[in-house]
mmCIF file of C-alpha atoms in Angstrom:
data_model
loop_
_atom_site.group_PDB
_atom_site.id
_atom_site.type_symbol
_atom_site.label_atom_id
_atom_site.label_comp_id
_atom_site.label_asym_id
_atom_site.label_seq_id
_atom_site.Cartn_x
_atom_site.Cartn_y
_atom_site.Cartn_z
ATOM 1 C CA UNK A 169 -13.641 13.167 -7.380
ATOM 2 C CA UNK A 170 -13.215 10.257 -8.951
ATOM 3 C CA UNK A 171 -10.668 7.336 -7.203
ATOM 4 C CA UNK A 172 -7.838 5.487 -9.277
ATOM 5 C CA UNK A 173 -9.071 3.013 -11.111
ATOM 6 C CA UNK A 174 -7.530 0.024 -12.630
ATOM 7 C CA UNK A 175 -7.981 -2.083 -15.679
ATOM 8 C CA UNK A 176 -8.224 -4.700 -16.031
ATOM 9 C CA UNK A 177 -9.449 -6.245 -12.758
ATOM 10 C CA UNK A 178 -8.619 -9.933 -13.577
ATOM 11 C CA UNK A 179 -5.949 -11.368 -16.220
ATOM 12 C CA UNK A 180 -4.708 -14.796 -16.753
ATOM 13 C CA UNK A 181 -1.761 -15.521 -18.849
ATOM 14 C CA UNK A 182 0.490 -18.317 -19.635
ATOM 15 C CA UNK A 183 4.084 -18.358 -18.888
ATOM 16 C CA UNK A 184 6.318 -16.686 -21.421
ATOM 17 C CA UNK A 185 3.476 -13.943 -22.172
ATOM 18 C CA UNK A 186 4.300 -10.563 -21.754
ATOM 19 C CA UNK A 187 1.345 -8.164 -19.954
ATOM 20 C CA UNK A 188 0.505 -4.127 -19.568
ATOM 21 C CA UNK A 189 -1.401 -3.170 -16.646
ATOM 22 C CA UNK A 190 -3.027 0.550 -17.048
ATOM 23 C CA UNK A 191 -3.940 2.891 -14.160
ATOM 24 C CA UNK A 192 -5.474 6.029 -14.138
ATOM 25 C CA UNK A 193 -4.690 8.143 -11.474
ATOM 26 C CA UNK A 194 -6.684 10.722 -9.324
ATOM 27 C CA UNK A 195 -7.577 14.203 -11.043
ATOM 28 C CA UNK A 196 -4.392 16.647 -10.572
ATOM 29 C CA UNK A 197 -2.630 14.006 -8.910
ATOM 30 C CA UNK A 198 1.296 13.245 -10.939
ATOM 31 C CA UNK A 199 2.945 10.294 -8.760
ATOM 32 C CA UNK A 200 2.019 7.109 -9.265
ATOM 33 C CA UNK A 201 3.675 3.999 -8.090
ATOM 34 C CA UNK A 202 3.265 0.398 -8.610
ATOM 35 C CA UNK A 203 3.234 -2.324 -6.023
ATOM 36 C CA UNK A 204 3.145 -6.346 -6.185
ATOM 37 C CA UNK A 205 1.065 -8.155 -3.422
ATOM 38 C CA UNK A 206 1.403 -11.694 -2.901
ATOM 39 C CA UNK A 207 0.343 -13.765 0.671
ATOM 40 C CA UNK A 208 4.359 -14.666 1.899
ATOM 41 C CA UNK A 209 5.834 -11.321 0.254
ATOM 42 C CA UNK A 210 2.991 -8.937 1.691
ATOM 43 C CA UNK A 211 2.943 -5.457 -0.130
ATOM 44 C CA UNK A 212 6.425 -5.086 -2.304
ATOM 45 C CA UNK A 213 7.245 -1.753 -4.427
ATOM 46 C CA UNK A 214 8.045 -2.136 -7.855
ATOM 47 C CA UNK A 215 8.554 1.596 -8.805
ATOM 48 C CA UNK A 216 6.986 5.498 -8.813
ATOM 49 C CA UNK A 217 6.842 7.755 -11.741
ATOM 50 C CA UNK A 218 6.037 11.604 -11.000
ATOM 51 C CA UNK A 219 5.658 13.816 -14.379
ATOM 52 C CA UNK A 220 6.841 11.078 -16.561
ATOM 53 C CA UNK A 221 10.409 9.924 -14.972
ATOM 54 C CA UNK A 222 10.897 7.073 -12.708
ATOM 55 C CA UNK A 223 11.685 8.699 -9.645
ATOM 56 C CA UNK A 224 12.181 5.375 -7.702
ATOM 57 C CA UNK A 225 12.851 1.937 -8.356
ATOM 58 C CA UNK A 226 12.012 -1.467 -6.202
ATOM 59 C CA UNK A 227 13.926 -4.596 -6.197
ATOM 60 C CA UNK A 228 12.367 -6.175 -9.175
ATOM 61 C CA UNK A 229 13.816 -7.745 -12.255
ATOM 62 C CA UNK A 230 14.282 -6.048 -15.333
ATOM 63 C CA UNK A 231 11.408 -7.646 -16.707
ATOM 64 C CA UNK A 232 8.978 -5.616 -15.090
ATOM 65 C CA UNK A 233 9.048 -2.183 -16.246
ATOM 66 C CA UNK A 234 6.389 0.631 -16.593
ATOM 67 C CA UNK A 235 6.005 4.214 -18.044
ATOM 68 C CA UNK A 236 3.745 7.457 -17.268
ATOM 69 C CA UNK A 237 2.036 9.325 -19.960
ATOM 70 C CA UNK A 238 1.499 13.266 -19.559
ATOM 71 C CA UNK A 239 -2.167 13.324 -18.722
ATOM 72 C CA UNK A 240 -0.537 11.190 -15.084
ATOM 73 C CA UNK A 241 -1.662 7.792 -16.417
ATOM 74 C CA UNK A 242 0.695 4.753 -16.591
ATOM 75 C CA UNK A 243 0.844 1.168 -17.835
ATOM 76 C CA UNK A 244 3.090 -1.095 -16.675
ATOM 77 C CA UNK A 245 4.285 -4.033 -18.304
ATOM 78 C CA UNK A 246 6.017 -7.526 -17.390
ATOM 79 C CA UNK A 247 7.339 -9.639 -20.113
ATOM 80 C CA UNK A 248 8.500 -13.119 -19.974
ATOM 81 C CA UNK A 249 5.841 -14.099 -17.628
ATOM 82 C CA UNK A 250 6.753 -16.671 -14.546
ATOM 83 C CA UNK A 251 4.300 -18.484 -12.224
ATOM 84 C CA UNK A 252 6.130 -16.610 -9.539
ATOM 85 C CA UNK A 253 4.520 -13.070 -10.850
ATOM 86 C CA UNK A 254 1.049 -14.000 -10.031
ATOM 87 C CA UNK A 255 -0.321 -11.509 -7.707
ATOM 88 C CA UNK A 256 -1.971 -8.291 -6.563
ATOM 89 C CA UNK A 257 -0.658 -5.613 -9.036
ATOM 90 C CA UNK A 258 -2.043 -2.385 -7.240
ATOM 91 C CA UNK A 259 -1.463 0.871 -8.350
ATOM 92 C CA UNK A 260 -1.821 4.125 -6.195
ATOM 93 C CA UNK A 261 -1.384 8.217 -6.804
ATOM 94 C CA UNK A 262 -0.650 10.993 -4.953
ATOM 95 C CA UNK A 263 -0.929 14.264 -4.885
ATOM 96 C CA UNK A 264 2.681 14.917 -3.310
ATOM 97 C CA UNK A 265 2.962 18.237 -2.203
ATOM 98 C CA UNK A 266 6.618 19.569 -1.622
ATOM 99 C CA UNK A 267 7.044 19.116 2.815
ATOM 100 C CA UNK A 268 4.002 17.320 3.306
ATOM 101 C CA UNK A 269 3.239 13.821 3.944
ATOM 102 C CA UNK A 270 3.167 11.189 0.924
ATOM 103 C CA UNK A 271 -0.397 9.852 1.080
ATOM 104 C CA UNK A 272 -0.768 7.176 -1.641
ATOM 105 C CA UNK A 273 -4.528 6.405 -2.821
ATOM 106 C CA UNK A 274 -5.085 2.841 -4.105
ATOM 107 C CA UNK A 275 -6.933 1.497 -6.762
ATOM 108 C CA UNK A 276 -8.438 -2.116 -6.410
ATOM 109 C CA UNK A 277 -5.584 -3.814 -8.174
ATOM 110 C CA UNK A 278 -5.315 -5.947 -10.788
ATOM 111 C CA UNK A 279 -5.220 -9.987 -9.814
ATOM 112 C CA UNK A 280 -2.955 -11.360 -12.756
ATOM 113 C CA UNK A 281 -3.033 -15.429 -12.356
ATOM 114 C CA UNK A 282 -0.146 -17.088 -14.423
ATOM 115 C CA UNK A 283 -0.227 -20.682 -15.668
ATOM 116 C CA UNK B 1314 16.349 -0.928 3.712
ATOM 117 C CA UNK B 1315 13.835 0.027 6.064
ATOM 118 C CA UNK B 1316 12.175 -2.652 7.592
ATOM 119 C CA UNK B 1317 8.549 -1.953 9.289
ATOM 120 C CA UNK B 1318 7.476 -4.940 12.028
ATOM 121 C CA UNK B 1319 3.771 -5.521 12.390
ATOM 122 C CA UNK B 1320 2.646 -7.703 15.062
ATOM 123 C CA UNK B 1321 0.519 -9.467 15.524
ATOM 124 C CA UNK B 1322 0.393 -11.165 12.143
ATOM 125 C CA UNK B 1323 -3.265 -12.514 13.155
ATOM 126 C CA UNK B 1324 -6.293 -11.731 15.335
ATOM 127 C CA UNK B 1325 -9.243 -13.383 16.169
ATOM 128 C CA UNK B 1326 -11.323 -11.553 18.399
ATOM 129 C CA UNK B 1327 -15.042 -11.443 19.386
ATOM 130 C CA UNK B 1328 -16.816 -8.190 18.684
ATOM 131 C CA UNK B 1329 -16.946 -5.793 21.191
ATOM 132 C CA UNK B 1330 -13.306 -6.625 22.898
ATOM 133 C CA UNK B 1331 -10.219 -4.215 22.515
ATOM 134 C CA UNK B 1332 -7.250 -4.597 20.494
ATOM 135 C CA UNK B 1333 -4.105 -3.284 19.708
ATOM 136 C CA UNK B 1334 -1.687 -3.636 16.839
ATOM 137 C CA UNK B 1335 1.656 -2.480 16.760
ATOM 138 C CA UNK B 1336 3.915 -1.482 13.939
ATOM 139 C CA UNK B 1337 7.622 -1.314 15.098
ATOM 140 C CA UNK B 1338 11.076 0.025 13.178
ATOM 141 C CA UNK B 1339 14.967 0.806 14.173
ATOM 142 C CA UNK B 1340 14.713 3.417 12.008
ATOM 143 C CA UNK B 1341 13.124 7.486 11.880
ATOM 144 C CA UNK B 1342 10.167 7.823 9.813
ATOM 145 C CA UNK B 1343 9.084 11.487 8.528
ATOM 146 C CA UNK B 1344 5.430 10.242 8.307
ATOM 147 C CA UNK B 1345 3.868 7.156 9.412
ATOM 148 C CA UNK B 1346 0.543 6.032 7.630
ATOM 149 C CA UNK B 1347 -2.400 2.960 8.349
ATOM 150 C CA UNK B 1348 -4.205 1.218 5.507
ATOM 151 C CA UNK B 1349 -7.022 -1.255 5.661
ATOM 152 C CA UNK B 1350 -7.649 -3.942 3.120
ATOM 153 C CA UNK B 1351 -10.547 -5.900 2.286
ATOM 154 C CA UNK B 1352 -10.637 -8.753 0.360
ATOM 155 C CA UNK B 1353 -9.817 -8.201 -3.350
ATOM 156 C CA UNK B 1354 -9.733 -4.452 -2.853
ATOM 157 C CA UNK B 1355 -7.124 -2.002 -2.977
ATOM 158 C CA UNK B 1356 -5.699 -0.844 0.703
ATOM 159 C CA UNK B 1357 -7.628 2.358 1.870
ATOM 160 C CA UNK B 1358 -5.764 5.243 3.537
ATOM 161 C CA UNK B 1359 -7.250 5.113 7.608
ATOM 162 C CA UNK B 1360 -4.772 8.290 8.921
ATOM 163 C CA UNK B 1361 -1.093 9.926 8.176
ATOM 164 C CA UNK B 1362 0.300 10.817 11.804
ATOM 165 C CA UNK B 1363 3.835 13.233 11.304
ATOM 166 C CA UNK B 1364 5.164 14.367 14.691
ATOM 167 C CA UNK B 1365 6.633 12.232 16.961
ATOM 168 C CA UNK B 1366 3.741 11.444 20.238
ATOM 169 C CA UNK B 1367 1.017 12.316 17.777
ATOM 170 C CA UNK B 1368 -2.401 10.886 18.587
ATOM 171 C CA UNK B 1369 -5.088 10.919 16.282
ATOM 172 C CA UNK B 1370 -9.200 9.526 17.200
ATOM 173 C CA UNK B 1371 -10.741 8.291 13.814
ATOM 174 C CA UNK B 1372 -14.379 7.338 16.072
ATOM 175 C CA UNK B 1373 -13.457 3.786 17.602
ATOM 176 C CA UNK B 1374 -9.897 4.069 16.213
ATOM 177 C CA UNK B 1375 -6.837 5.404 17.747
ATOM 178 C CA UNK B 1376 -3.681 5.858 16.466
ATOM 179 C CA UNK B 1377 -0.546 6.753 18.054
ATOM 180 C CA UNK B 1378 3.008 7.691 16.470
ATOM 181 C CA UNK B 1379 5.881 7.188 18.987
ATOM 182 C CA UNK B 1380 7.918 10.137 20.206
ATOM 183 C CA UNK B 1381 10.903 8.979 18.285
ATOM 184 C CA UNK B 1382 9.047 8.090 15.148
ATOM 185 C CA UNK B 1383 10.336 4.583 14.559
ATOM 186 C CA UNK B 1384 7.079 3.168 15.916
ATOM 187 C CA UNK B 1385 3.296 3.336 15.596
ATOM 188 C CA UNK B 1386 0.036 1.853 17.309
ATOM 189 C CA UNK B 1387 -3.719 1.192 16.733
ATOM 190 C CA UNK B 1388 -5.827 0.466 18.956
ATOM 191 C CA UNK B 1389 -9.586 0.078 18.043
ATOM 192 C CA UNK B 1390 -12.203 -0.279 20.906
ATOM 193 C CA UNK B 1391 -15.445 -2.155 20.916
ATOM 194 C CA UNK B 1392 -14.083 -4.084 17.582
ATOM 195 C CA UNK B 1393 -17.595 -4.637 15.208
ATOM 196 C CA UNK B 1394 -17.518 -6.912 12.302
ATOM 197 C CA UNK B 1395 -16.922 -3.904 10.073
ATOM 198 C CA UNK B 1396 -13.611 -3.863 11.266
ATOM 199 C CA UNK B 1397 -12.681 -6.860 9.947
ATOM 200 C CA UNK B 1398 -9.385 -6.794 7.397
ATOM 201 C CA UNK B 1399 -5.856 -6.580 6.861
ATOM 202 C CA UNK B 1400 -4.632 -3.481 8.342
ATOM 203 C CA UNK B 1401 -1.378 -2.263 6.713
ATOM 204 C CA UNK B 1402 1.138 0.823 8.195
ATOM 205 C CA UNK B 1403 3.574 2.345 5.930
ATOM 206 C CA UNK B 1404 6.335 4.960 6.833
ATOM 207 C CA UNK B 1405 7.710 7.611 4.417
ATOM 208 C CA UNK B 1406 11.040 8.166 4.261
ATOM 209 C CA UNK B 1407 12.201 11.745 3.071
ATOM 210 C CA UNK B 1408 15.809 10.519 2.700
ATOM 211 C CA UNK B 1409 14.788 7.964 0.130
ATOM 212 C CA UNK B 1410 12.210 10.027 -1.827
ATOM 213 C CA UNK B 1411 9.350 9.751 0.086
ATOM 214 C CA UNK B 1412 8.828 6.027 -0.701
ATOM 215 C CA UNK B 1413 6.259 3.797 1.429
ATOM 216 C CA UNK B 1414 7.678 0.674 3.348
ATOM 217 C CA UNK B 1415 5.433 -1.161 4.459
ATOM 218 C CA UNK B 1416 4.768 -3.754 6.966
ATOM 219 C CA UNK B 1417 3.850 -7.088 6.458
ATOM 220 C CA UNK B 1418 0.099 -6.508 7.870
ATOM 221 C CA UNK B 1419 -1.972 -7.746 10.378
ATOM 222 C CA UNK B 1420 -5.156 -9.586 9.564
ATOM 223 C CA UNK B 1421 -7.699 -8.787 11.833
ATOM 224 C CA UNK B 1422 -11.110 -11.027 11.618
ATOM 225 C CA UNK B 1423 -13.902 -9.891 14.239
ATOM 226 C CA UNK B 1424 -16.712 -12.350 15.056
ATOM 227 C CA UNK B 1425 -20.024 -11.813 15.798
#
């Protein structure tokens, strides 16, 4: 079975840009969530969507905002761009059965640089 | 907010030695998970441990969820260079929709 995957890998923008970020989840899997890594802020959440609604929301600015599309796959997208947003953007499914444990599979991330 | 403690932050070890790394919380977690991280990769999912004194053997790797589920361990033996990464746990919280918190990591490097 195929992992997530993530495109695209690497993206550099200038500040005041706007970018989308696309991930593709695992086969018959309908959460995915969105996370920003960065070295001093380690592994932050930004938000999960499960069969097309946000379901959760991190403590991110309104700038960053993303969507889910009905074959599981989602973009997300951060306008405005500020040096501060370069990072790690990973993305990661999961297949979230009802009582059981939430185990999220990663995809390698996309390394947005912002100048 | 949940908070999840990892410590140590760093660890420099030769291979062969032991090692432990600890992930501590004040709060209940309904699952506990472990991640490792290579460089420039996406964080890989090691084992989920659920019930409270769970212990789980992944080959050299050992994990161990406390009885009152606020805290987890890893302890790898006879560390190999393979082993080398950021090591990440995350616990689920059913009261907050099953969303990850996770720690702030511990970077292990082991040296030939």
């Amino acid at each position: 079975k195929a992992g997530v995957t993530q495109t695209p890998r690497y993206l550099i923008k200038t500040r005041g840009q706007q970018v989308t970020l696309s991930c593709s989840p695992i086969s018959g899997h309908r959460s995915v969530s969105w996370y920003q890594q960065t070295p001093g802020q380690g592994l932050q959440f930004l938000f999960e969507y499960f069969s097309e609604t946000q379901r959760n929301k991190g403590n991110f600015p309104g700038r960053f905002s993303g969507r889910q599309f009905s074959n599981s796959r989602s973009e997300m997208n951060v306008s405005t761009l500020e040096l501060g947003d370069s990072a790690l953007y990973l993305c990661a499914s999961s297949l979230y059965l009802a009582g059981g444990p939430y185990e999220q599979y990663f995809g390698p991330g996309t390394r947005l640089t912002v100048t | 907010t949940q908070l999840l403690e990892q410590s140590p932050q760093f660890l420099s070890i030769q291979e062969g030695e032991n090692l432990t790394v600890y992930c501590n919380s004040s709060s209940v977690f309904s699952s506990l998970q472990w991640y490792r991280q290579e460089p420039g990769e996406g964080p890989v999912l090691l084992v989920t441990v659920v019930t409270g004194g769970e212990v789980k053997k992944l080959k050299r790797l050992t994990f161990q969820f406390g009885d009152a589920r606020k805290d987890s361990s890893l302890h790898i033996t006879a560390a190999q260079t393979g082993d080398t990464g950021l090591y990440l746990c995350a616990g689920e919280d059913n009261n907050a929709g099953n969303m990850l918190t996770f720690g702030g990591g511990t970077r292990l490097m082991v040296k030939p």
